[in-house]
Coordinates of C-alpha atoms and ligand atoms in Angstrom, one line a residue:
M15 CA 26.1 -8.5 -10.1
K16 CA 25.3 -10.2 -13.2
T17 CA 21.6 -11.9 -12.5
T18 CA 20.5 -8.0 -11.1
C19 CA 21.3 -6.4 -14.1
A20 CA 19.9 -9.8 -16.1
I21 CA 16.5 -9.1 -14.2
H22 CA 16.9 -5.3 -14.6
C23 CA 16.4 -5.7 -18.6
L24 CA 14.6 -8.5 -18.6
A25 CA 12.2 -6.7 -16.3
S26 CA 13.0 -3.4 -18.7
A27 CA 12.1 -5.0 -22.0
A28 CA 8.7 -6.9 -20.6
I29 CA 7.7 -3.1 -19.8
A30 CA 8.9 -1.4 -22.7
A31 CA 6.9 -4.4 -24.9
V32 CA 4.2 -4.2 -21.9
L33 CA 3.8 -0.9 -23.3
A34 CA 3.0 -1.5 -26.6
V35 CA 0.0 -2.8 -26.8
S36 CA -2.7 -0.6 -27.0
P37 CA -4.8 -1.7 -24.1
S38 CA -7.8 -3.6 -26.9
A39 CA -5.1 -5.8 -27.6
R40 CA -4.7 -7.2 -24.1
A41 CA -4.5 -10.9 -23.2
K42 CA -8.2 -11.1 -21.6
D43 CA -7.1 -13.9 -19.2
Q44 CA -3.8 -10.7 -17.8
T45 CA -3.5 -12.2 -13.8
T46 CA -4.8 -9.7 -11.1
L47 CA -2.2 -8.1 -9.0
K48 CA -3.7 -10.3 -5.8
D49 CA -2.4 -13.0 -7.8
A50 CA 0.5 -11.7 -9.3
Y51 CA 2.4 -10.6 -5.8
K52 CA 1.1 -13.3 -3.9
G53 CA 4.3 -14.5 -1.6
A54 CA 5.5 -10.5 -2.1
F55 CA 2.8 -8.6 -0.6
L56 CA -1.5 -8.1 0.2
V57 CA -2.1 -5.8 -3.3
G58 CA -5.3 -3.6 -1.4
A59 CA -7.2 -0.5 -2.1
A60 CA -9.3 2.1 -0.6
L61 CA -13.1 1.9 -1.0
N62 CA -16.1 4.6 -0.7
D63 CA -19.3 3.6 0.0
S64 CA -20.5 2.7 -3.2
Q65 CA -17.9 -0.4 -3.7
F66 CA -18.3 -1.8 0.6
D67 CA -21.8 -2.0 -0.6
E68 CA -22.2 -2.7 -4.2
S69 CA -24.4 -0.5 -5.6
D70 CA -21.5 -0.1 -7.5
A71 CA -21.4 -3.8 -8.6
R72 CA -18.8 -3.6 -11.7
A73 CA -17.2 -1.9 -8.3
A74 CA -16.9 -4.2 -6.0
A75 CA -16.5 -6.6 -9.3
L76 CA -13.2 -5.7 -9.6
V77 CA -12.0 -4.8 -5.7
K78 CA -13.3 -8.9 -5.5
E79 CA -11.0 -9.8 -8.5
Q80 CA -8.0 -8.1 -8.0
F81 CA -7.7 -6.8 -4.1
N82 CA -6.7 -8.9 -1.2
A83 CA -7.1 -5.8 1.0
I84 CA -9.3 -2.5 1.9
S85 CA -9.1 1.3 3.7
P86 CA -12.0 1.7 4.5
E87 CA -11.7 5.2 3.0
D88 CA -13.9 7.4 4.9
C89 CA -16.7 5.4 7.5
L90 CA -14.2 4.8 10.0
K91 CA -13.0 8.5 10.2
W92 CA -14.3 10.2 13.9
Q93 CA -16.3 12.5 12.3
Q94 CA -18.5 10.1 9.9
L95 CA -18.4 7.7 13.2
H96 CA -19.2 9.6 16.6
P97 CA -20.2 12.8 15.5
K98 CA -21.3 13.5 18.7
P99 CA -20.6 13.4 22.0
G100 CA -21.6 10.3 23.5
V101 CA -22.9 9.2 19.7
Y102 CA -22.0 6.6 17.5
D103 CA -23.2 4.9 14.1
F104 CA -21.3 1.6 13.1
S105 CA -24.2 1.6 9.8
R106 CA -21.7 2.5 7.4
A107 CA -18.7 1.1 8.8
D108 CA -20.5 -2.3 10.0
R109 CA -20.4 -2.9 6.0
Y110 CA -17.4 -1.7 5.5
V111 CA -15.8 -4.8 8.0
E112 CA -18.5 -7.0 6.4
F113 CA -17.6 -6.4 3.4
G114 CA -13.9 -7.3 3.4
L115 CA -15.0 -10.7 6.3
K116 CA -17.3 -12.2 3.4
N117 CA -14.6 -11.2 1.1
G118 CA -11.5 -12.9 3.1
M119 CA -9.9 -10.3 2.2
F120 CA -7.6 -8.2 5.0
I121 CA -9.2 -5.3 6.4
V122 CA -7.9 -2.0 7.6
G123 CA -9.0 0.8 9.9
H124 CA -8.0 4.0 9.4
N125 CA -8.0 6.3 11.3
L126 CA -8.2 6.5 15.2
V127 CA -7.1 9.4 16.1
W128 CA -6.4 12.5 12.7
H129 CA -6.8 16.3 13.6
N130 CA -8.4 16.2 10.2
E131 CA -12.6 14.6 9.9
T132 CA -13.0 15.6 13.6
P133 CA -14.9 17.1 14.7
K134 CA -14.4 20.1 17.7
W135 CA -16.1 19.3 19.9
V136 CA -13.8 16.7 20.2
F137 CA -11.5 19.7 21.4
E138 CA -13.4 21.5 23.4
D139 CA -15.9 22.0 26.4
D140 CA -19.4 22.9 27.0
K141 CA -19.1 26.4 26.3
G142 CA -16.7 25.7 23.8
N143 CA -13.0 26.8 25.5
P144 CA -10.6 24.8 24.4
A145 CA -10.9 20.9 26.5
D146 CA -8.4 20.2 29.0
R147 CA -5.9 17.2 28.7
E148 CA -7.8 14.8 31.6
T149 CA -11.0 15.3 29.2
L150 CA -8.6 14.9 25.3
L151 CA -8.1 11.8 27.1
A152 CA -10.6 11.0 27.9
R153 CA -12.7 11.3 24.7
M154 CA -9.8 9.8 23.1
R155 CA -10.2 6.5 25.1
D156 CA -13.6 6.6 24.6
H157 CA -13.2 6.1 21.3
I158 CA -10.2 3.8 20.8
L159 CA -11.5 1.5 22.8
T160 CA -15.3 1.2 21.7
V161 CA -14.7 1.3 17.8
V162 CA -11.4 -1.0 17.7
G163 CA -13.8 -3.2 19.9
R164 CA -16.4 -3.4 17.9
Y165 CA -14.4 -4.5 15.4
K166 CA -12.0 -6.8 17.6
G167 CA -10.7 -9.5 15.6
K168 CA -12.8 -8.9 12.4
I169 CA -9.8 -5.2 11.3
N170 CA -7.0 -6.5 11.0
G171 CA -4.7 -3.4 11.8
W172 CA -5.2 0.2 12.2
D173 CA -4.0 3.7 10.9
V174 CA -3.7 4.6 15.3
V175 CA -2.1 8.6 14.5
N176 CA -2.3 9.6 11.4
E177 CA 0.3 13.2 10.4
A178 CA 1.7 14.1 13.2
L179 CA 5.1 15.3 11.8
S180 CA 5.4 18.3 9.9
Y181 CA 8.3 19.0 7.0
D182 CA 10.4 20.6 9.5
G183 CA 10.7 17.5 11.8
S184 CA 8.6 18.8 14.9
M185 CA 4.9 17.3 16.4
T186 CA 2.2 19.6 14.1
K187 CA 0.6 21.4 16.4
T188 CA -2.4 19.4 16.6
P189 CA -4.8 20.1 18.3
W190 CA -4.7 17.2 20.1
E191 CA -1.0 18.6 20.5
R192 CA -1.6 21.9 22.0
I193 CA -4.2 20.1 24.6
I194 CA -3.0 16.8 25.6
G195 CA 0.8 17.4 24.7
D196 CA 3.2 15.0 22.3
D197 CA 2.2 12.1 24.9
Y198 CA -0.9 11.7 22.9
V199 CA 0.7 8.9 20.2
L200 CA 2.6 7.1 22.5
K201 CA -1.6 7.9 24.7
A202 CA -3.5 6.2 21.2
Y203 CA -1.1 4.0 20.9
Q204 CA -1.8 1.9 24.3
F205 CA -4.9 2.5 24.1
A206 CA -5.5 0.7 20.5
H207 CA -3.1 -2.0 22.1
E208 CA -5.5 -2.5 25.5
A209 CA -8.8 -2.3 23.3
D210 CA -7.3 -5.2 20.5
P211 CA -3.8 -6.8 21.9
N212 CA -3.7 -8.7 18.6
A213 CA -4.6 -6.2 16.4
Q214 CA -1.5 -5.2 14.1
L215 CA -0.7 -1.2 14.7
Y216 CA 0.5 1.1 12.8
Y217 CA 2.1 4.6 12.1
N218 CA 0.3 6.9 9.1
E219 CA 2.6 9.8 7.0
F220 CA 2.8 12.0 3.9
Y221 CA 5.5 12.6 2.1
Y222 CA 8.6 11.5 4.2
Y223 CA 10.7 14.0 2.0
H224 CA 9.0 17.5 0.4
E225 CA 10.9 19.7 -2.4
F226 CA 12.0 22.1 0.8
S227 CA 13.7 19.5 2.6
R228 CA 14.6 17.3 0.6
Q229 CA 19.0 17.8 0.9
S230 CA 17.4 17.5 4.7
P231 CA 14.5 14.7 5.5
A232 CA 13.9 16.1 8.8
K233 CA 10.5 14.9 8.7
R234 CA 11.2 11.4 7.5
D235 CA 13.7 11.2 11.1
A236 CA 11.5 12.5 12.7
A237 CA 9.1 9.8 11.5
I238 CA 11.9 6.9 12.8
A239 CA 12.0 9.2 16.3
L240 CA 8.3 9.5 16.8
V241 CA 8.5 5.1 15.7
R242 CA 12.1 4.8 18.8
N243 CA 10.0 7.5 21.5
L244 CA 6.9 4.1 21.2
Q245 CA 9.3 1.2 21.4
S246 CA 11.1 2.6 23.7
H247 CA 7.9 2.6 25.8
G248 CA 7.4 -1.0 25.3
V249 CA 4.5 -0.7 22.1
H250 CA 4.9 -3.2 19.2
I251 CA 4.5 -1.2 16.2
T252 CA 3.5 -3.6 13.2
A253 CA 4.1 -0.8 10.4
I254 CA 5.0 2.6 9.1
G255 CA 2.1 3.8 6.4
L256 CA 3.9 5.5 3.7
Q257 CA 1.3 6.0 2.0
G258 CA 2.2 8.0 -1.4
H259 CA 0.3 10.4 -2.9
Y260 CA 3.2 10.7 -5.9
G261 CA 3.6 12.6 -8.6
L262 CA 5.1 12.1 -11.6
E263 CA 9.1 12.9 -10.6
T264 CA 8.4 12.9 -6.3
P265 CA 9.8 11.3 -4.5
T266 CA 12.8 10.3 -6.8
L267 CA 12.6 6.8 -7.1
E268 CA 15.8 7.0 -4.8
E269 CA 14.1 8.8 -1.5
V270 CA 11.3 5.7 -2.2
D271 CA 13.6 3.5 -1.8
E272 CA 15.9 5.0 0.9
T273 CA 13.1 6.4 3.1
I274 CA 11.3 2.7 2.9
T275 CA 15.4 1.3 4.0
M276 CA 15.3 3.2 6.8
F277 CA 12.7 2.1 8.7
A278 CA 12.5 -1.3 7.9
K279 CA 16.3 -0.2 10.6
L280 CA 13.8 0.1 13.1
G281 CA 12.6 -3.6 12.9
V282 CA 8.9 -2.9 11.7
K283 CA 7.1 -3.9 8.7
V284 CA 6.7 -0.7 5.7
S285 CA 3.8 -0.5 3.9
V286 CA 2.1 1.8 0.7
T287 CA -0.6 3.1 1.6
E288 CA -2.7 5.6 0.0
M289 CA -1.3 5.0 -3.5
D290 CA -1.4 7.6 -6.1
I291 CA -0.8 9.0 -8.8
D292 CA -1.7 12.8 -9.2
V293 CA -0.8 13.5 -13.9
L294 CA -2.3 16.7 -12.9
P295 CA -0.2 20.7 -13.2
G296 CA 0.0 21.2 -9.9
V297 CA -1.4 24.5 -7.5
K298 CA 1.5 25.9 -5.2
E299 CA -1.0 28.4 -3.2
N300 CA -4.1 26.1 -2.8
D301 CA -0.9 22.9 -0.9
F302 CA -1.6 21.0 1.8
A303 CA -4.9 22.8 2.5
E304 CA -7.8 21.6 3.8
Q305 CA -10.6 22.5 1.6
P306 CA -10.0 22.7 -2.1
M307 CA -9.3 25.4 -3.6
H308 CA -13.8 26.1 -6.3
I309 CA -12.1 27.6 -9.0
P310 CA -13.2 28.3 -12.8
L311 CA -11.5 25.4 -15.1
N312 CA -9.4 25.7 -18.1
A313 CA -7.5 24.2 -20.5
T314 CA -4.2 24.8 -17.9
I315 CA -5.2 24.1 -14.6
D316 CA -7.6 21.2 -16.0
P317 CA -6.1 19.7 -19.8
Y318 CA -6.9 15.8 -19.1
T319 CA -11.0 16.6 -19.9
A320 CA -10.9 14.6 -23.1
G321 CA -9.1 12.1 -21.7
L322 CA -5.4 11.6 -21.5
P323 CA -2.4 12.1 -24.4
D324 CA -0.8 8.8 -25.0
S325 CA 2.3 9.9 -23.7
L326 CA 1.3 10.4 -20.7
Q327 CA -0.4 7.1 -20.9
Q328 CA 3.3 6.2 -20.6
R329 CA 4.6 8.5 -18.7
L330 CA 2.1 7.4 -16.7
A331 CA 2.3 3.9 -16.7
K332 CA 6.6 3.8 -16.4
R333 CA 6.7 5.3 -13.8
Y334 CA 3.4 3.3 -11.3
A335 CA 6.7 -0.3 -13.0
D336 CA 9.2 2.5 -11.2
L337 CA 7.9 2.2 -7.7
F338 CA 6.7 -1.5 -8.2
K339 CA 10.4 -2.4 -9.0
V340 CA 11.3 -0.5 -5.2
F341 CA 8.7 -2.7 -3.9
L342 CA 9.4 -5.5 -4.8
K343 CA 13.0 -5.7 -4.3
H344 CA 11.9 -5.3 -0.2
R345 CA 9.5 -7.8 -0.5
D346 CA 10.8 -8.7 3.1
V347 CA 9.5 -5.6 4.8
M348 CA 7.1 -4.2 2.3
Q349 CA 3.3 -6.0 4.0
R350 CA 0.8 -4.4 2.0
V351 CA 1.1 -1.7 -0.9
S352 CA -2.6 -0.2 -1.5
F353 CA -4.3 2.6 -3.7
W354 CA -6.3 5.2 -2.8
G355 CA -9.6 4.6 -4.4
V356 CA -10.1 1.8 -7.0
T357 CA -10.9 3.5 -10.8
D358 CA -9.9 7.3 -12.1
G359 CA -13.9 7.9 -11.9
S360 CA -14.1 8.1 -7.8
S361 CA -10.1 9.6 -6.8
W362 CA -9.7 11.8 -4.3
L363 CA -7.8 13.8 -7.1
N364 CA -10.6 14.7 -9.4
M365 CA -11.8 16.9 -6.5
Y366 CA -8.7 18.4 -5.3
P367 CA -6.7 20.1 -4.6
V368 CA -8.5 21.4 -7.2
Y369 CA -13.2 20.8 -7.1
G370 CA -13.6 19.1 -10.5
R371 CA -10.9 18.1 -12.2
T372 CA -9.8 14.7 -14.1
N373 CA -7.3 13.2 -12.9
Y374 CA -6.7 10.0 -14.0
P375 CA -4.5 8.7 -10.6
L376 CA -5.2 4.1 -10.3
L377 CA -5.0 1.1 -12.0
F378 CA -8.2 1.9 -14.0
D379 CA -10.3 4.1 -16.4
R380 CA -13.0 5.3 -15.8
S381 CA -15.3 2.8 -18.0
Y382 CA -13.4 0.5 -15.3
N383 CA -10.7 -1.2 -17.6
P384 CA -6.9 -1.9 -16.8
K385 CA -5.0 1.3 -17.7
P386 CA -1.5 0.3 -19.8
A387 CA -0.3 1.3 -15.7
F388 CA -1.9 -1.9 -15.3
D389 CA -0.4 -3.7 -17.4
A390 CA 3.2 -2.4 -16.3
V391 CA 2.7 -3.6 -12.6
I392 CA 1.8 -7.0 -13.4
S393 CA 4.5 -7.7 -15.4
V394 CA 7.0 -6.5 -13.0
A395 CA 6.7 -9.0 -10.4
R396 CA 6.5 -11.6 -13.2
T397 CA 9.7 -10.2 -14.5
A398 CA 11.0 -11.2 -10.3
P399 CA 9.7 -14.1 -9.8
A400 CA 12.6 -16.0 -8.6
D401 CA 13.3 -15.9 -5.3
R402 CA 9.9 -15.3 -4.2
Ligands
GLA17 C1 -5.2 11.2 3.9 C2 -5.7 10.5 4.4 C3 -6.5 9.4 4.0 C4 -7.6 11.0 2.6 C5 -6.7 11.2 1.9 C6 -7.4 11.4 0.6 O1 -4.2 11.2 3.1 O2 -4.8 10.0 4.9 O3 -7.8 9.6 4.6 O4 -8.4 11.5 3.2 O5 -5.3 12.1 2.5 O6 -8.1 10.7 0.3

């Protein structure tokens, strides 16, 4: 108990000291994220084309320096890879995988079965009516066998199904679910295993808690039931992904902590797969809409175009530190923490939920420099090395 307190107090003091140092005063020989968390978990980033193509040379250099795992922002999604029946385009995905192999990184495949960013033809017959169950299952199997088969032995693990659940704990009524039925999830994992028996298989989901369901986290419980059901059919799920698109206040640390604990009881690993922290005002009207809102911007909805105020920069750093303390506490089951993006400038949160805002969700700023949040995250790892 005393040791825990001592470590905790030391950690808080060290973080406070780091937060007080201005970015320009930081040591040049700063340790990297991947080294700081070595032995605890992998630290990854989702890459866009200019990063894995290295046309954005500074971002590519930063990725090589800081991260040991990569995810693809878009290039492995169905609509990019398989836009028309029988037509596959692997050019971008091949370059993504090549970048990871060349740099000895853990390569994540994202994703195989999702209702978004999947072309309409997948769910339709040639008259534009809904396809039947057998047709859709055959398309799913062909897609999974082709894509996973191509990268067999190269892509280490796959987000097989992305976002199948609703807040009330029911299966979301996606075209996959409506046409095939609830067992589309099981089928997807069976096909993925058939395609590469050695690949790790993940279930990836956002917000296991939500403000409306906080008193009864039905979605989290549904994810547990979903994984148990897969396990009961002999599917080996390696990890559950918490996307980790978080806010400055929500979810609470207790919610994240408890969710990881409950998932770990299933005998699976846990990963934070798409971490970022939104610092801009919420736009309720567009909560969870598929398309961003295109509206005139003003200082109320887009307040930090000239830079993030220092007070908020410190809050962001503290929030990151607090979350990484939780992740580190669970290092026995935590496989990976991946950020959704590399620098603030390339984050999707500048485009969503409102298009064209200036957001600051990541650890590196628009000039590719580490932010106070970076120092805070490193500092958490430094203060708890003893039991690693
Ligand atoms: C979801 C998806 C990702 C990506 C992010 C935001 O969480 O899983 O593929 O689209 O949203 O860009």
